[in-house]
Amino acid sequence: AHEVKNPLGAIAGAVQVLQQQLPDDQGSREFLGMIADEVRRLDRIVRDYLQFARPRPPEPTAVELRPLVQRILAGMKTQPDWAVQVEWDWPEPDPPVLADAEQLAQVLHNLLNNAFEAMSGGGRLRLLGRMENLDGRPGFQLEMSDSGRGMDAATLARAFDPFFTTRARGSGLGLAIARDLVEGMGGRISVSSTPGAGTTVTLWLPRQEPV
């Protein structure tokens, strides 16, 4: 892993230095931007493979879900092709869930990234949160619904299969990793979709009970 990640880090650092030092040449900056984007993409792919091959045990703590989603969305909104309207339907106060914060952030990033790629021309993302018990356990459920292209039945049936993807780019591990991490934290995840009408991912996590 280090044999790949270390050179990627060196390339990313060199690109950043060049972006700061080169004159304001639009063509050069565009090419450097392309290199930086591809380095980030490769880094995500390497991270996905590592997570899938060597998952670490979760370290559950109390995590406030909405602020975590907001931080990930804030990073995604800096992308130049951002054209998504986000709608919230969320309870107040925000009940903490019992989860590994780092792993949950990766799950949410994978899910949100899939949603935005399905809405490449713009669209609407609805985030519905509510307290929901499952098998007698108190929990919190997040429904993430996009207005993207959706999936047919054959694609939906394989959505969680490792390395399965309908996109030219990517590892095909995003949903497989999300499922493994969520289930490792004692949660559940499911997907429903209609071609041309969008996709809904339902994520359930145990709730942190007050002491």
XYZ file of C-alpha atoms in Angstrom:
211
model
C 0.000 0.000 0.000
C 2.743 2.456 0.936
C 4.468 1.653 -2.368
C 1.483 3.281 -4.096
C 0.292 5.894 -1.605
C 3.707 7.476 -1.026
C 4.314 8.268 -4.732
C 0.766 9.614 -4.998
C 1.444 11.917 -2.062
C 4.656 13.108 -3.685
C 2.864 13.834 -6.972
C 0.090 15.716 -5.164
C 2.661 17.810 -3.300
C 4.569 18.615 -6.481
C 1.371 19.661 -8.250
C 0.487 21.976 -5.370
C 3.916 23.638 -5.540
C 3.634 24.081 -9.316
C 0.165 25.599 -8.964
C 1.595 28.186 -6.583
C 4.728 28.984 -8.594
C 3.618 28.878 -12.226
C 2.522 32.129 -13.875
C -1.166 32.674 -14.436
C -1.311 30.491 -17.544
C -4.821 29.133 -18.005
C -3.709 26.131 -20.054
C -1.048 25.036 -17.582
C -3.394 25.433 -14.634
C -6.060 23.328 -16.347
C -3.587 20.500 -16.905
C -2.354 20.706 -13.317
C -5.955 20.617 -12.138
C -6.541 17.469 -14.190
C -3.458 15.834 -12.661
C -4.605 16.762 -9.145
C -8.087 15.339 -9.808
C -6.669 12.049 -11.095
C -4.291 11.752 -8.133
C -7.236 12.191 -5.753
C -9.205 9.577 -7.697
C -6.324 7.087 -7.522
C -5.944 7.776 -3.811
C -9.637 6.972 -3.268
C -9.303 3.738 -5.245
C -6.243 2.655 -3.246
C -8.033 3.507 0.000
C -11.063 1.467 -1.092
C -8.934 -1.573 -1.890
C -7.123 -1.320 1.436
C -10.362 -0.954 3.372
C -11.894 -3.929 1.586
C -8.814 -6.140 1.982
C -7.918 -5.228 5.576
C -10.879 -3.726 7.433
C -10.125 -2.678 10.991
C -12.508 -3.364 13.881
C -14.845 -0.427 14.591
C -14.335 1.796 17.634
C -17.872 2.979 18.468
C -18.428 6.381 20.025
C -21.339 8.825 20.150
C -21.504 10.573 16.751
C -23.857 13.375 15.719
C -24.920 12.379 12.237
C -26.164 15.647 10.753
C -22.972 17.704 11.372
C -20.958 14.861 9.856
C -23.133 14.843 6.727
C -22.878 18.647 6.529
C -19.063 18.564 6.645
C -18.907 16.028 3.818
C -21.406 18.028 1.761
C -19.379 21.209 2.309
C -16.341 19.538 0.773
C -18.328 18.299 -2.205
C -19.877 21.702 -2.872
C -16.453 23.026 -3.848
C -16.524 20.880 -6.989
C -16.954 23.032 -10.125
C -19.843 20.952 -11.492
C -21.927 21.130 -8.295
C -25.588 21.592 -9.238
C -27.532 19.710 -6.570
C -30.249 21.043 -4.286
C -30.134 19.444 -0.827
C -33.349 19.150 1.209
C -33.327 18.249 4.909
C -36.071 16.642 6.972
C -34.384 16.080 10.318
C -35.446 15.870 13.964
C -34.307 18.347 16.585
C -32.239 17.814 18.615
C -29.967 15.581 16.554
C -29.781 12.251 18.436
C -26.246 10.790 18.459
C -25.687 7.368 16.919
C -23.267 4.743 18.195
C -20.666 4.367 15.447
C -17.022 4.589 14.494
C -16.715 8.228 13.386
C -14.018 7.613 10.755
C -15.750 4.592 9.264
C -19.118 6.338 9.259
C -17.574 9.301 7.437
C -16.283 6.924 4.767
C -19.721 5.311 4.423
C -21.424 8.679 4.015
C -18.805 9.912 1.560
C -19.260 6.791 -0.586
C -23.059 7.109 -0.542
C -23.101 10.841 -1.263
C -20.527 10.471 -4.017
C -22.688 7.805 -5.689
C -25.739 10.059 -5.442
C -23.979 13.054 -6.999
C -22.499 10.977 -9.807
C -26.019 9.752 -10.598
C -27.108 13.424 -10.826
C -24.212 14.686 -12.946
C -26.470 17.181 -14.722
C -27.945 18.503 -11.471
C -30.823 17.325 -9.340
C -32.267 17.069 -5.849
C -31.003 15.159 -2.822
C -33.425 14.606 0.062
C -32.090 13.629 3.479
C -34.750 12.258 5.811
C -33.716 11.390 9.355
C -35.868 9.875 12.068
C -35.619 7.774 15.207
C -36.473 4.175 14.408
C -36.303 1.003 16.501
C -35.117 -2.208 14.832
C -35.433 -5.653 16.392
C -36.107 -3.993 19.728
C -32.985 -1.822 19.527
C -33.241 1.980 19.586
C -31.718 3.503 16.489
C -31.678 6.297 13.950
C -32.571 5.906 10.290
C -31.313 8.043 7.421
C -32.975 7.890 4.011
C -30.866 9.431 1.258
C -32.949 9.919 -1.910
C -31.533 11.299 -5.153
C -33.315 12.282 -8.348
C -30.718 10.645 -10.585
C -30.969 8.079 -13.332
C -31.805 5.169 -11.033
C -31.012 1.479 -11.547
C -32.808 -1.353 -13.284
C -33.592 -4.591 -11.429
C -30.486 -6.423 -12.677
C -28.151 -3.615 -11.608
C -29.905 -3.192 -8.259
C -29.533 -6.910 -7.509
C -25.747 -6.555 -7.801
C -25.392 -3.129 -6.194
C -23.509 -4.484 -3.150
C -21.345 -6.945 -5.103
C -17.612 -6.183 -4.736
C -16.007 -4.777 -7.905
C -19.358 -4.424 -9.694
C -19.821 -1.040 -11.349
C -21.633 0.428 -14.336
C -19.241 3.391 -14.470
C -16.057 3.621 -16.494
C -14.241 5.087 -13.483
C -14.107 3.785 -9.949
C -13.335 0.595 -8.063
C -16.826 -0.859 -7.738
C -16.206 -1.145 -3.994
C -18.103 1.864 -2.626
C -21.341 0.120 -1.661
C -19.628 -3.155 -0.727
C -17.401 -1.300 1.736
C -20.344 0.754 3.027
C -22.322 -2.417 3.756
C -19.410 -4.130 5.522
C -18.661 -1.066 7.658
C -22.300 -0.444 8.564
C -22.910 -4.067 9.520
C -19.655 -4.080 11.500
C -21.067 -1.178 13.541
C -24.279 -3.121 14.196
C -26.304 -1.254 11.576
C -28.233 -2.053 8.414
C -28.181 -0.655 4.891
C -30.472 -1.221 1.917
C -31.062 0.292 -1.517
C -34.193 0.778 -3.613
C -34.269 2.299 -7.079
C -36.436 3.004 -10.107
C -34.932 3.622 -13.558
C -35.276 7.284 -14.467
C -36.693 8.206 -11.054
C -33.737 7.988 -8.693
C -32.333 5.877 -5.884
C -32.921 5.743 -2.131
C -30.339 4.384 0.295
C -31.653 3.582 3.770
C -29.086 3.540 6.553
C -29.944 2.430 10.096
C -27.540 2.772 13.024
C -27.930 2.040 16.741
C -28.619 5.121 18.809
C -26.422 6.257 21.676
C -28.601 6.011 24.757
C -28.187 8.591 27.536
C -26.259 7.310 30.551
